Amino acid sequence: YLLIIFSQEVKYYVKYSLLLGLLASIMLLSANLNWYGRTNLIKYIKSGLEVLSNNISLSFSIITQKTDLSANYQDKMAKIRQQNPLPPIDGSVDIYSARQTILLAHNLDYRPRPVFQSNMASPTQVAQINVDHLKSNLAPKYIFFNNEVIDTRYPSIEDGLCWPELLTLYDIKSFTPKHQLLLLESSKSPKTYSFKNIFSQKTTFNQEIDLTQINSNPLWVKLNIETTLTGKLTSVFWRIPILYLKVTLMDGKQYIYYLPREMAKNGFLISPLVNNSIDFAKLASQKWQTELNQNLVKSFTILVEDSKFTDWFFQSNISISLDNLEFPKQDLTSLLTELKDREQQLAKNQTSTQLLNLSLSQIQQGDFLSAIISCEKAIKLDQSSASIYNNLGVAYTSLSLLDEAIKAFEQAIELNPDFTLAKNNLTDATIKKNNPINTSIITTNYTSLTLAYISNNMFEQAIATCEKSLNINPNNSITYNNLCVAYNSLALWDKAIVAAEKAIAISPDFQLAKNNLAWARSQKEKVSNNKN
């Protein structure tokens, strides 16, 4: 651009045209960065210059032999081995996680799947390459497995096409606590799986799909969400709105996950909800129905980031195909007993450091509600840890609860003014707050957080969360009912009665609220009679 603009041989109107094109490109880039990268052009350039400066400095130190690359490498690998111990492995191995460095540090016979980062296994043709690899003679003898996903995706969606193969071609042998890795070994007697179609139908955004009558078996779903012609054309210059999957479990808990369209089209396990590697072991076991009963999905709904653009970007009809995933289960009684004992022991002897590490692991697994609970428990034990507040802020940000996230990051920075990560996270949360967010997503996450607080006997926090939710949606009967439950748990009968009455006024047929109202009234009457 500059060579042409300053050239004396180019006509002035060509220069002006090119200059206008340059300015338009800069404006478009800046807008895209703000919308997609949550940053601006100046910060983007500054970040690029910092990376360039660091690389030049490192290159100079290598050229002048101030850095011993070999020794530096061996030192880092030794630290990784020390921090990430693994059981003995006598064959080829892969890892279904983003932690390939662990295998490299241990000098194992690393035999990666072709698309070795599961978050890139899309579209279907690409995902199928990994499936074919598992069926071939190039498949590894061992696999370390933990379904860690990025950017709050549904836990079973990354490399989801491989799950039936992993459940039938491999046997689960042991569990490594660090990073919660299951060790899978190639089965000497491989099994087979099958899909049995239940129904195929059309749905739309914000329409709840009820699974109550059909979730007695593991359920496999394919979601075909097509873009419109205008959506395809717009996506050349602009990212399309983010899609979300809201799931409601049998116990009423609700979670919202990011839904990548291409991976949803591939197909994935939707019920039961498999949050982590321990849940995966439960799914593979003969006692899966008992172990994962609370994780069965009652219903799901597809949401869009900003409903104003739904018709512009997406076709109105969404194709849904649901199948039963049938496969032979494994006898994992001893392993599951070991895992339960380990969880109970950790629960009894948790320190603030353990809770901090637990919250980090939960964040990596996308279990942000549990991460918030862990952080708040850790804060009760140690109010001076900036890292705890930073993790708390990350969990809040992932749930789009940005006011809470900003407060947590500010507290982390107050405790440690040089905490660069917390500063970056604060900037990110602040930018996100200035962009429109679907209020139904926030309300749902507040509801889920309330239930998490109640199940952990944190009733004051549950009440505060309900009040925040009512500020956004004052006509939510579920929130008033949860508020009643929290007040009942604190024996605040009058407040519980008022909350339940408001829930029933909004939803006259809300039987659970009626039951909670009757309980509050009966307890209040008992207290009154005892006083008399």
Short mmCIF file of C-alpha atoms in Angstrom, two decimals:
data_model
loop_
_atom_site.label_atom_id
_atom_site.label_comp_id
_atom_site.label_asym_id
_atom_site.label_seq_id
_atom_site.Cartn_x
_atom_site.Cartn_y
_atom_site.Cartn_z
CA TYR A 1 0.00 0.00 0.00
CA LEU A 2 2.66 2.54 1.01
CA LEU A 3 4.84 1.86 -2.04
CA ILE A 4 1.91 2.51 -4.34
CA ILE A 5 0.54 5.51 -2.44
CA PHE A 6 3.90 7.30 -2.42
CA SER A 7 4.81 6.35 -5.99
CA GLN A 8 4.94 9.32 -8.35
CA GLU A 9 3.96 7.14 -11.32
CA VAL A 10 0.54 6.13 -9.93
CA LYS A 11 -2.49 8.33 -10.67
CA TYR A 12 -3.91 10.24 -7.69
CA TYR A 13 -7.37 8.64 -7.97
CA VAL A 14 -5.77 5.16 -7.79
CA LYS A 15 -3.89 6.26 -4.68
CA TYR A 16 -7.07 7.56 -3.06
CA SER A 17 -8.94 4.37 -3.93
CA LEU A 18 -6.19 2.23 -2.43
CA LEU A 19 -6.00 4.45 0.64
CA LEU A 20 -9.75 4.10 1.18
CA GLY A 21 -9.34 0.34 0.79
CA LEU A 22 -6.58 0.32 3.38
CA LEU A 23 -8.68 2.30 5.85
CA ALA A 24 -11.68 0.03 5.24
CA SER A 25 -9.49 -3.04 5.86
CA ILE A 26 -8.19 -1.58 9.11
CA MET A 27 -11.73 -0.77 10.27
CA LEU A 28 -12.93 -4.29 9.40
CA LEU A 29 -9.95 -5.90 11.15
CA SER A 30 -10.49 -3.75 14.24
CA ALA A 31 -14.19 -4.59 14.35
CA ASN A 32 -13.48 -8.32 13.95
CA LEU A 33 -10.89 -8.24 16.73
CA ASN A 34 -13.37 -6.55 19.04
CA TRP A 35 -16.16 -9.01 18.20
CA TYR A 36 -14.21 -12.23 17.96
CA GLY A 37 -10.98 -11.71 19.90
CA ARG A 38 -12.43 -9.36 22.55
CA THR A 39 -9.57 -6.93 21.96
CA ASN A 40 -8.79 -3.90 19.81
CA LEU A 41 -6.30 -3.12 17.09
CA ILE A 42 -3.90 -1.16 19.29
CA LYS A 43 -3.72 -3.92 21.93
CA TYR A 44 -3.40 -6.52 19.19
CA ILE A 45 -0.42 -4.75 17.62
CA LYS A 46 1.13 -4.16 21.05
CA SER A 47 0.79 -7.85 21.89
CA GLY A 48 2.36 -8.81 18.56
CA LEU A 49 5.31 -6.48 19.13
CA GLU A 50 5.88 -7.95 22.61
CA VAL A 51 5.96 -11.47 21.18
CA LEU A 52 8.33 -10.33 18.42
CA SER A 53 10.61 -8.63 20.94
CA ASN A 54 10.75 -11.75 23.14
CA ASN A 55 11.51 -13.97 20.15
CA ILE A 56 14.30 -11.67 18.95
CA SER A 57 15.81 -11.63 22.44
CA LEU A 58 15.64 -15.43 22.70
CA SER A 59 17.08 -15.89 19.22
CA PHE A 60 19.98 -13.56 20.05
CA SER A 61 20.77 -15.48 23.25
CA ILE A 62 20.79 -18.75 21.29
CA ILE A 63 23.00 -17.36 18.52
CA THR A 64 25.48 -15.99 21.06
CA GLN A 65 25.32 -19.36 22.90
CA LYS A 66 24.18 -17.77 26.12
CA THR A 67 21.42 -20.37 26.27
CA ASP A 68 22.22 -24.08 26.41
CA LEU A 69 19.17 -25.43 24.56
CA SER A 70 19.91 -29.09 25.25
CA ALA A 71 20.40 -28.58 28.99
CA ASN A 72 17.39 -26.28 29.16
CA TYR A 73 15.25 -28.89 27.40
CA GLN A 74 16.38 -31.75 29.63
CA ASP A 75 15.76 -29.66 32.75
CA LYS A 76 12.21 -28.83 31.68
CA MET A 77 11.46 -32.45 30.76
CA ALA A 78 12.73 -33.59 34.17
CA LYS A 79 10.43 -31.12 35.92
CA ILE A 80 7.45 -32.33 33.87
CA ARG A 81 8.23 -35.96 34.79
CA GLN A 82 8.50 -35.03 38.45
CA GLN A 83 5.21 -33.13 38.43
CA ASN A 84 3.37 -35.69 36.28
CA PRO A 85 4.24 -39.25 37.32
CA LEU A 86 2.83 -42.04 35.15
CA PRO A 87 2.52 -45.80 35.67
CA PRO A 88 4.96 -48.07 33.78
CA ILE A 89 4.12 -48.39 30.07
CA ASP A 90 5.50 -51.19 27.90
CA GLY A 91 4.07 -50.26 24.53
CA SER A 92 2.85 -47.49 22.27
CA VAL A 93 0.65 -44.82 23.82
CA ASP A 94 -1.56 -41.85 22.99
CA ILE A 95 -3.30 -39.32 25.20
CA TYR A 96 -6.84 -37.97 24.75
CA SER A 97 -6.14 -34.66 26.34
CA ALA A 98 -4.08 -31.61 25.44
CA ARG A 99 -1.16 -32.84 27.54
CA GLN A 100 1.02 -34.52 24.93
CA THR A 101 4.08 -32.96 26.59
CA ILE A 102 3.72 -35.45 29.45
CA LEU A 103 4.26 -38.41 27.09
CA LEU A 104 7.21 -36.70 25.41
CA ALA A 105 8.83 -35.93 28.77
CA HIS A 106 8.60 -39.60 29.81
CA ASN A 107 10.23 -40.71 26.50
CA LEU A 108 7.32 -43.04 25.78
CA ASP A 109 6.51 -44.62 22.43
CA TYR A 110 4.10 -41.83 21.57
CA ARG A 111 1.79 -42.88 18.74
CA PRO A 112 -0.58 -39.94 18.21
CA ARG A 113 -3.86 -40.11 16.34
CA PRO A 114 -3.69 -38.18 13.05
CA VAL A 115 -5.65 -35.20 14.43
CA PHE A 116 -3.78 -35.26 17.73
CA GLN A 117 -5.62 -32.29 19.32
CA SER A 118 -9.21 -33.36 19.93
CA ASN A 119 -10.52 -29.80 19.76
CA MET A 120 -9.56 -29.81 16.04
CA ALA A 121 -11.34 -33.08 15.16
CA SER A 122 -14.00 -31.52 12.96
CA PRO A 123 -15.74 -31.65 10.46
CA THR A 124 -16.96 -35.24 10.07
CA GLN A 125 -14.38 -36.24 7.45
CA VAL A 126 -11.57 -35.10 9.76
CA ALA A 127 -13.08 -36.68 12.89
CA GLN A 128 -13.50 -39.97 11.03
CA ILE A 129 -9.74 -40.12 10.42
CA ASN A 130 -9.18 -40.57 14.17
CA VAL A 131 -11.86 -43.26 14.31
CA ASP A 132 -10.22 -45.18 11.45
CA HIS A 133 -6.86 -44.86 13.21
CA LEU A 134 -8.23 -46.62 16.32
CA LYS A 135 -9.48 -49.49 14.13
CA SER A 136 -6.16 -49.89 12.32
CA ASN A 137 -2.95 -51.72 13.26
CA LEU A 138 -1.40 -48.29 13.95
CA ALA A 139 -3.61 -47.82 17.01
CA PRO A 140 -1.67 -47.47 20.29
CA LYS A 141 -1.62 -50.24 22.85
CA TYR A 142 -2.37 -47.78 25.66
CA ILE A 143 -4.34 -44.57 25.90
CA PHE A 144 -4.38 -42.04 28.72
CA PHE A 145 -7.85 -40.54 28.75
CA ASN A 146 -9.45 -37.47 30.24
CA ASN A 147 -12.14 -35.58 28.35
CA GLU A 148 -10.73 -32.11 28.95
CA VAL A 149 -12.37 -29.68 26.57
CA ILE A 150 -11.70 -26.06 25.70
CA ASP A 151 -13.97 -23.01 25.79
CA THR A 152 -16.78 -24.63 27.85
CA ARG A 153 -17.78 -27.17 25.20
CA TYR A 154 -20.06 -30.10 26.03
CA PRO A 155 -17.75 -32.59 27.79
CA SER A 156 -18.29 -35.48 25.35
CA ILE A 157 -18.18 -33.55 22.08
CA GLU A 158 -14.43 -33.34 21.31
CA ASP A 159 -13.40 -36.48 19.42
CA GLY A 160 -16.90 -37.70 20.29
CA LEU A 161 -16.90 -40.08 17.31
CA CYS A 162 -14.03 -41.97 18.97
CA TRP A 163 -15.93 -42.66 22.19
CA PRO A 164 -17.75 -45.81 20.97
CA GLU A 165 -14.41 -47.18 19.77
CA LEU A 166 -12.68 -46.39 23.06
CA LEU A 167 -15.50 -48.07 25.00
CA THR A 168 -15.29 -51.29 22.98
CA LEU A 169 -11.72 -51.64 21.68
CA TYR A 170 -10.04 -50.79 25.01
CA ASP A 171 -10.29 -51.94 28.62
CA ILE A 172 -9.98 -49.51 31.52
CA LYS A 173 -7.08 -50.57 33.72
CA SER A 174 -6.20 -47.90 36.27
CA PHE A 175 -6.47 -44.26 37.30
CA THR A 176 -3.70 -41.68 37.65
CA PRO A 177 -4.75 -38.90 40.05
CA LYS A 178 -2.60 -36.21 38.45
CA HIS A 179 -4.83 -34.66 35.77
CA GLN A 180 -7.32 -37.50 36.46
CA LEU A 181 -6.04 -39.72 33.67
CA LEU A 182 -7.58 -43.14 33.04
CA LEU A 183 -5.24 -45.75 31.59
CA LEU A 184 -6.89 -47.71 28.77
CA GLU A 185 -5.29 -50.86 27.32
CA SER A 186 -6.10 -52.39 23.95
CA SER A 187 -8.53 -55.23 24.63
CA LYS A 188 -7.50 -58.81 23.95
CA SER A 189 -11.13 -59.51 23.07
CA PRO A 190 -12.45 -56.38 21.33
CA LYS A 191 -16.16 -55.76 21.56
CA THR A 192 -18.62 -54.12 19.19
CA TYR A 193 -21.22 -51.40 19.58
CA SER A 194 -24.40 -50.49 17.74
CA PHE A 195 -26.76 -47.56 17.31
CA LYS A 196 -30.51 -48.07 17.60
CA ASN A 197 -32.46 -45.11 16.26
CA ILE A 198 -35.15 -43.76 18.58
CA PHE A 199 -36.40 -40.84 16.54
CA SER A 200 -35.45 -38.19 14.03
CA GLN A 201 -37.27 -34.89 14.01
CA LYS A 202 -37.04 -31.16 13.40
CA THR A 203 -36.77 -28.58 16.14
CA THR A 204 -36.03 -24.87 16.48
CA PHE A 205 -33.93 -22.67 18.70
CA ASN A 206 -35.18 -22.30 22.30
CA GLN A 207 -37.41 -25.41 21.97
CA GLU A 208 -36.91 -27.93 24.79
CA ILE A 209 -36.42 -31.56 23.73
CA ASP A 210 -37.72 -33.92 26.43
CA LEU A 211 -35.66 -37.10 26.99
CA THR A 212 -37.45 -38.30 30.13
CA GLN A 213 -39.03 -41.39 28.59
CA ILE A 214 -36.04 -42.53 26.52
CA ASN A 215 -32.89 -42.03 28.61
CA SER A 216 -32.72 -45.48 30.17
CA ASN A 217 -29.76 -46.17 27.85
CA PRO A 218 -26.80 -44.01 26.82
CA LEU A 219 -28.12 -41.57 24.22
CA TRP A 220 -26.29 -40.48 21.09
CA VAL A 221 -27.39 -37.30 19.32
CA LYS A 222 -26.68 -35.66 15.97
CA LEU A 223 -27.61 -32.00 15.51
CA ASN A 224 -27.60 -30.53 12.04
CA ILE A 225 -27.71 -26.73 12.30
CA GLU A 226 -27.38 -25.13 8.87
CA THR A 227 -26.54 -21.54 8.09
CA THR A 228 -28.53 -19.41 5.64
CA LEU A 229 -27.07 -17.99 2.44
CA THR A 230 -26.76 -14.59 4.11
CA GLY A 231 -25.08 -16.29 7.06
CA LYS A 232 -22.53 -17.98 4.79
CA LEU A 233 -21.75 -14.71 3.01
CA THR A 234 -21.52 -12.74 6.27
CA SER A 235 -19.26 -15.33 7.88
CA VAL A 236 -16.55 -14.51 5.30
CA PHE A 237 -16.01 -11.21 7.10
CA TRP A 238 -17.64 -11.77 10.48
CA ARG A 239 -17.96 -14.62 12.91
CA ILE A 240 -21.46 -16.08 13.25
CA PRO A 241 -23.20 -15.97 16.66
CA ILE A 242 -22.13 -18.59 19.18
CA LEU A 243 -24.48 -21.53 19.79
CA TYR A 244 -25.11 -23.03 23.23
CA LEU A 245 -26.52 -26.31 24.48
CA LYS A 246 -28.57 -26.05 27.66
CA VAL A 247 -29.12 -29.37 29.43
CA THR A 248 -31.38 -30.11 32.38
CA LEU A 249 -30.54 -33.16 34.50
CA MET A 250 -33.03 -35.40 36.27
CA ASP A 251 -32.42 -33.63 39.60
CA GLY A 252 -33.26 -30.24 38.04
CA LYS A 253 -29.70 -28.94 37.68
CA GLN A 254 -29.09 -26.98 34.50
CA TYR A 255 -25.86 -26.37 32.61
CA ILE A 256 -25.04 -24.36 29.50
CA TYR A 257 -22.22 -25.37 27.14
CA TYR A 258 -20.72 -23.97 23.97
CA LEU A 259 -21.93 -26.00 20.97
CA PRO A 260 -19.57 -26.22 17.93
CA ARG A 261 -21.83 -26.82 14.91
CA GLU A 262 -19.57 -29.20 13.02
CA MET A 263 -18.91 -31.39 16.05
CA ALA A 264 -22.63 -31.46 16.85
CA LYS A 265 -23.23 -32.65 13.31
CA ASN A 266 -20.70 -35.50 13.80
CA GLY A 267 -22.68 -36.87 16.74
CA PHE A 268 -21.83 -37.23 20.42
CA LEU A 269 -23.01 -38.79 23.67
CA ILE A 270 -25.58 -36.45 25.22
CA SER A 271 -26.85 -38.59 28.10
CA PRO A 272 -25.62 -39.33 30.67
CA LEU A 273 -23.55 -36.19 31.17
CA VAL A 274 -19.91 -37.35 31.40
CA ASN A 275 -18.04 -34.51 33.10
CA ASN A 276 -14.64 -36.14 33.55
CA SER A 277 -12.61 -39.33 33.30
CA ILE A 278 -14.18 -40.78 36.45
CA ASP A 279 -17.62 -40.41 34.88
CA PHE A 280 -16.23 -42.08 31.75
CA ALA A 281 -15.17 -45.08 33.84
CA LYS A 282 -18.65 -45.18 35.36
CA LEU A 283 -20.19 -45.08 31.87
CA ALA A 284 -18.09 -48.07 30.80
CA SER A 285 -18.99 -50.07 33.92
CA GLN A 286 -21.74 -52.59 34.46
CA LYS A 287 -23.18 -50.36 37.19
CA TRP A 288 -23.39 -47.27 34.96
CA GLN A 289 -27.11 -46.64 35.61
CA THR A 290 -26.61 -46.54 39.38
CA GLU A 291 -23.36 -44.59 39.22
CA LEU A 292 -24.60 -41.98 36.74
CA ASN A 293 -28.27 -41.81 37.64
CA GLN A 294 -28.00 -38.14 38.65
CA ASN A 295 -26.24 -37.38 35.36
CA LEU A 296 -29.05 -38.54 33.09
CA VAL A 297 -30.22 -35.68 30.90
CA LYS A 298 -33.89 -34.86 31.29
CA SER A 299 -34.05 -32.38 28.41
CA PHE A 300 -31.91 -30.14 26.24
CA THR A 301 -32.37 -26.86 24.38
CA ILE A 302 -30.29 -25.18 21.67
CA LEU A 303 -29.71 -21.48 22.30
CA VAL A 304 -28.08 -18.75 20.25
CA GLU A 305 -25.82 -16.02 21.59
CA ASP A 306 -27.97 -13.14 20.36
CA SER A 307 -31.50 -14.05 19.25
CA LYS A 308 -31.75 -10.89 17.13
CA PHE A 309 -29.49 -12.45 14.49
CA THR A 310 -30.92 -15.99 14.53
CA ASP A 311 -32.94 -15.73 11.30
CA TRP A 312 -30.13 -13.88 9.56
CA PHE A 313 -27.48 -16.51 10.21
CA PHE A 314 -29.31 -19.82 10.73
CA GLN A 315 -32.04 -21.82 9.06
CA SER A 316 -35.12 -22.12 11.24
CA ASN A 317 -35.30 -25.93 11.29
CA ILE A 318 -32.70 -27.98 13.17
CA SER A 319 -32.46 -31.69 12.37
CA ILE A 320 -32.17 -33.97 15.41
CA SER A 321 -31.35 -37.67 15.36
CA LEU A 322 -31.34 -39.64 18.62
CA ASP A 323 -30.00 -43.18 19.02
CA ASN A 324 -29.40 -45.62 21.82
CA LEU A 325 -25.68 -46.40 22.05
CA GLU A 326 -25.46 -50.08 22.94
CA PHE A 327 -22.17 -51.71 23.94
CA PRO A 328 -20.97 -54.40 26.41
CA LYS A 329 -20.07 -53.00 29.81
CA GLN A 330 -16.92 -53.74 31.82
CA ASP A 331 -16.57 -55.05 35.35
CA LEU A 332 -14.92 -52.07 37.07
CA THR A 333 -16.15 -52.67 40.62
CA SER A 334 -12.71 -52.53 42.27
CA LEU A 335 -11.62 -49.43 40.31
CA LEU A 336 -14.82 -47.52 41.12
CA THR A 337 -14.46 -48.45 44.80
CA GLU A 338 -10.89 -47.11 44.73
CA LEU A 339 -12.06 -43.86 43.11
CA LYS A 340 -14.82 -43.38 45.69
CA ASP A 341 -12.40 -43.94 48.57
CA ARG A 342 -10.00 -41.43 47.04
CA GLU A 343 -12.74 -38.81 46.64
CA GLN A 344 -13.94 -39.30 50.22
CA GLN A 345 -10.41 -39.01 51.60
CA LEU A 346 -9.80 -35.80 49.66
CA ALA A 347 -13.08 -34.37 50.92
CA LYS A 348 -12.06 -35.01 54.54
CA ASN A 349 -8.56 -33.57 54.32
CA GLN A 350 -8.90 -30.63 51.98
CA THR A 351 -6.59 -27.66 52.52
CA SER A 352 -6.73 -24.33 50.70
CA THR A 353 -3.94 -25.51 48.37
CA GLN A 354 -5.78 -28.72 47.56
CA LEU A 355 -8.97 -26.78 46.92
CA LEU A 356 -7.05 -24.36 44.69
CA ASN A 357 -5.66 -27.27 42.64
CA LEU A 358 -9.09 -28.89 42.58
CA SER A 359 -10.69 -25.71 41.25
CA LEU A 360 -8.08 -25.53 38.49
CA SER A 361 -8.79 -29.12 37.51
CA GLN A 362 -12.53 -28.43 37.53
CA ILE A 363 -12.04 -25.37 35.32
CA GLN A 364 -10.00 -27.45 32.86
CA GLN A 365 -12.82 -30.00 32.76
CA GLY A 366 -15.47 -27.32 32.22
CA ASP A 367 -17.13 -27.91 35.60
CA PHE A 368 -17.29 -24.22 36.52
CA LEU A 369 -20.01 -24.53 39.16
CA SER A 370 -17.90 -26.97 41.18
CA ALA A 371 -14.89 -24.70 40.66
CA ILE A 372 -16.77 -21.80 42.22
CA ILE A 373 -17.71 -23.95 45.21
CA SER A 374 -14.10 -25.11 45.62
CA CYS A 375 -12.78 -21.53 45.42
CA GLU A 376 -15.26 -20.25 47.99
CA LYS A 377 -14.37 -23.09 50.36
CA ALA A 378 -10.69 -22.25 49.82
CA ILE A 379 -11.32 -18.57 50.57
CA LYS A 380 -12.79 -19.53 53.94
CA LEU A 381 -9.48 -21.20 54.75
CA ASP A 382 -7.19 -18.61 53.15
CA GLN A 383 -8.27 -15.09 52.19
CA SER A 384 -4.78 -14.01 51.13
CA SER A 385 -4.35 -16.16 48.00
CA ALA A 386 -4.59 -14.16 44.78
CA SER A 387 -4.62 -17.39 42.76
CA ILE A 388 -7.84 -18.54 44.40
CA TYR A 389 -9.61 -15.31 43.50
CA ASN A 390 -8.23 -15.53 39.95
CA ASN A 391 -9.61 -19.06 39.53
CA LEU A 392 -12.92 -17.87 40.96
CA GLY A 393 -13.00 -15.08 38.38
CA VAL A 394 -12.21 -17.50 35.54
CA ALA A 395 -15.10 -19.76 36.57
CA TYR A 396 -17.49 -16.81 36.80
CA THR A 397 -16.37 -15.50 33.40
CA SER A 398 -16.99 -18.89 31.79
CA LEU A 399 -20.57 -18.75 33.11
CA SER A 400 -21.02 -15.17 31.81
CA LEU A 401 -21.44 -13.92 35.40
CA LEU A 402 -19.20 -10.97 34.66
CA ASP A 403 -19.95 -8.67 37.61
CA GLU A 404 -18.84 -11.40 39.98
CA ALA A 405 -15.83 -12.19 37.78
CA ILE A 406 -14.65 -8.58 37.76
CA LYS A 407 -14.86 -8.36 41.55
CA ALA A 408 -12.86 -11.58 41.92
CA PHE A 409 -10.12 -10.41 39.53
CA GLU A 410 -9.93 -7.02 41.26
CA GLN A 411 -9.48 -8.78 44.59
CA ALA A 412 -6.72 -10.96 43.11
CA ILE A 413 -4.90 -7.86 41.82
CA GLU A 414 -5.33 -6.09 45.18
CA LEU A 415 -3.65 -9.05 46.88
CA ASN A 416 -0.92 -9.27 44.23
CA PRO A 417 -0.50 -6.06 42.17
CA ASP A 418 1.98 -7.82 39.83
CA PHE A 419 -0.44 -10.63 38.94
CA THR A 420 -0.35 -10.24 35.15
CA LEU A 421 -2.71 -13.16 34.46
CA ALA A 422 -5.39 -11.68 36.69
CA LYS A 423 -4.96 -8.30 34.98
CA ASN A 424 -5.42 -9.90 31.56
CA ASN A 425 -8.45 -11.82 32.80
CA LEU A 426 -9.91 -8.62 34.24
CA THR A 427 -9.50 -6.87 30.89
CA ASP A 428 -11.16 -9.79 29.11
CA ALA A 429 -14.11 -9.84 31.55
CA THR A 430 -14.56 -6.07 31.26
CA ILE A 431 -14.63 -6.23 27.46
CA LYS A 432 -17.14 -9.09 27.53
CA LYS A 433 -19.36 -7.12 29.89
CA ASN A 434 -19.58 -4.34 27.29
CA ASN A 435 -20.93 -6.82 24.71
CA PRO A 436 -24.55 -8.06 24.70
CA ILE A 437 -25.15 -11.40 26.43
CA ASN A 438 -28.31 -13.50 26.24
CA THR A 439 -30.00 -12.86 29.60
CA SER A 440 -31.61 -16.31 29.60
CA ILE A 441 -28.11 -17.81 29.69
CA ILE A 442 -27.19 -15.70 32.72
CA THR A 443 -30.46 -16.57 34.48
CA THR A 444 -29.94 -20.28 33.82
CA ASN A 445 -26.38 -20.13 35.17
CA TYR A 446 -27.57 -18.28 38.27
CA THR A 447 -30.16 -21.04 38.79
CA SER A 448 -27.53 -23.75 38.41
CA LEU A 449 -25.19 -21.95 40.79
CA THR A 450 -28.00 -21.60 43.33
CA LEU A 451 -28.64 -25.35 43.24
CA ALA A 452 -24.90 -26.00 43.62
CA TYR A 453 -24.83 -23.76 46.70
CA ILE A 454 -27.87 -25.49 48.19
CA SER A 455 -26.43 -28.97 47.63
CA ASN A 456 -23.26 -27.82 49.45
CA ASN A 457 -25.22 -26.28 52.36
CA MET A 458 -24.09 -22.77 51.38
CA PHE A 459 -27.51 -21.22 51.87
CA GLU A 460 -26.49 -17.57 52.35
CA GLN A 461 -24.69 -17.65 49.00
CA ALA A 462 -27.74 -19.31 47.43
CA ILE A 463 -29.98 -16.50 48.66
CA ALA A 464 -27.62 -13.81 47.35
CA THR A 465 -27.47 -15.56 43.96
CA CYS A 466 -31.28 -15.80 43.77
CA GLU A 467 -31.55 -12.07 44.45
CA LYS A 468 -29.11 -11.30 41.64
CA SER A 469 -31.08 -13.52 39.30
CA LEU A 470 -34.36 -11.81 40.22
CA ASN A 471 -32.82 -8.45 39.36
CA ILE A 472 -32.49 -9.76 35.80
CA ASN A 473 -35.71 -11.78 35.62
CA PRO A 474 -38.18 -10.84 38.38
CA ASN A 475 -40.84 -13.25 37.07
CA ASN A 476 -38.92 -16.51 37.39
CA SER A 477 -40.88 -18.98 39.51
CA ILE A 478 -37.93 -21.42 39.69
CA THR A 479 -35.74 -18.75 41.29
CA TYR A 480 -38.40 -17.94 43.89
CA ASN A 481 -38.77 -21.65 44.68
CA ASN A 482 -34.99 -22.01 45.13
CA LEU A 483 -35.08 -18.95 47.36
CA CYS A 484 -37.76 -20.67 49.42
CA VAL A 485 -35.61 -23.80 49.75
CA ALA A 486 -32.64 -21.75 50.98
CA TYR A 487 -34.78 -19.86 53.51
CA ASN A 488 -36.34 -23.14 54.71
CA SER A 489 -32.85 -24.56 55.24
CA LEU A 490 -32.02 -21.58 57.48
CA ALA A 491 -35.37 -21.90 59.32
CA LEU A 492 -36.43 -18.45 58.07
CA TRP A 493 -40.01 -19.56 57.66
CA ASP A 494 -41.65 -16.19 57.00
CA LYS A 495 -39.27 -15.35 54.17
CA ALA A 496 -39.62 -18.89 52.79
CA ILE A 497 -43.41 -18.53 52.74
CA VAL A 498 -43.24 -15.22 50.88
CA ALA A 499 -40.83 -16.66 48.29
CA ALA A 500 -42.97 -19.76 47.70
CA GLU A 501 -46.14 -17.69 47.37
CA LYS A 502 -44.48 -15.56 44.70
CA ALA A 503 -43.39 -18.70 42.82
CA ILE A 504 -46.96 -20.03 42.87
CA ALA A 505 -48.40 -16.67 41.83
CA ILE A 506 -46.21 -16.81 38.71
CA SER A 507 -46.76 -20.55 38.06
CA PRO A 508 -50.02 -21.71 39.72
CA ASP A 509 -49.33 -25.39 38.88
CA PHE A 510 -45.81 -25.41 40.36
CA GLN A 511 -46.25 -28.43 42.66
CA LEU A 512 -42.73 -28.36 44.10
CA ALA A 513 -43.25 -24.77 45.24
CA LYS A 514 -46.57 -25.80 46.82
CA ASN A 515 -44.81 -28.58 48.71
CA ASN A 516 -42.11 -26.19 49.94
CA LEU A 517 -44.78 -23.66 50.97
CA ALA A 518 -46.65 -26.33 52.95
CA TRP A 519 -43.41 -27.34 54.68
CA ALA A 520 -42.56 -23.76 55.62
CA ARG A 521 -46.05 -23.16 57.03
CA SER A 522 -46.01 -26.40 59.03
CA GLN A 523 -42.59 -25.60 60.52
CA LYS A 524 -43.64 -22.07 61.39
CA GLU A 525 -46.72 -23.47 63.12
CA LYS A 526 -44.58 -25.91 65.13
CA VAL A 527 -42.34 -23.09 66.32
CA SER A 528 -45.38 -21.03 67.27
CA ASN A 529 -46.96 -23.92 69.21
CA ASN A 530 -43.70 -24.60 71.08
CA LYS A 531 -43.52 -20.98 72.19
CA ASN A 532 -47.09 -21.14 73.47
#
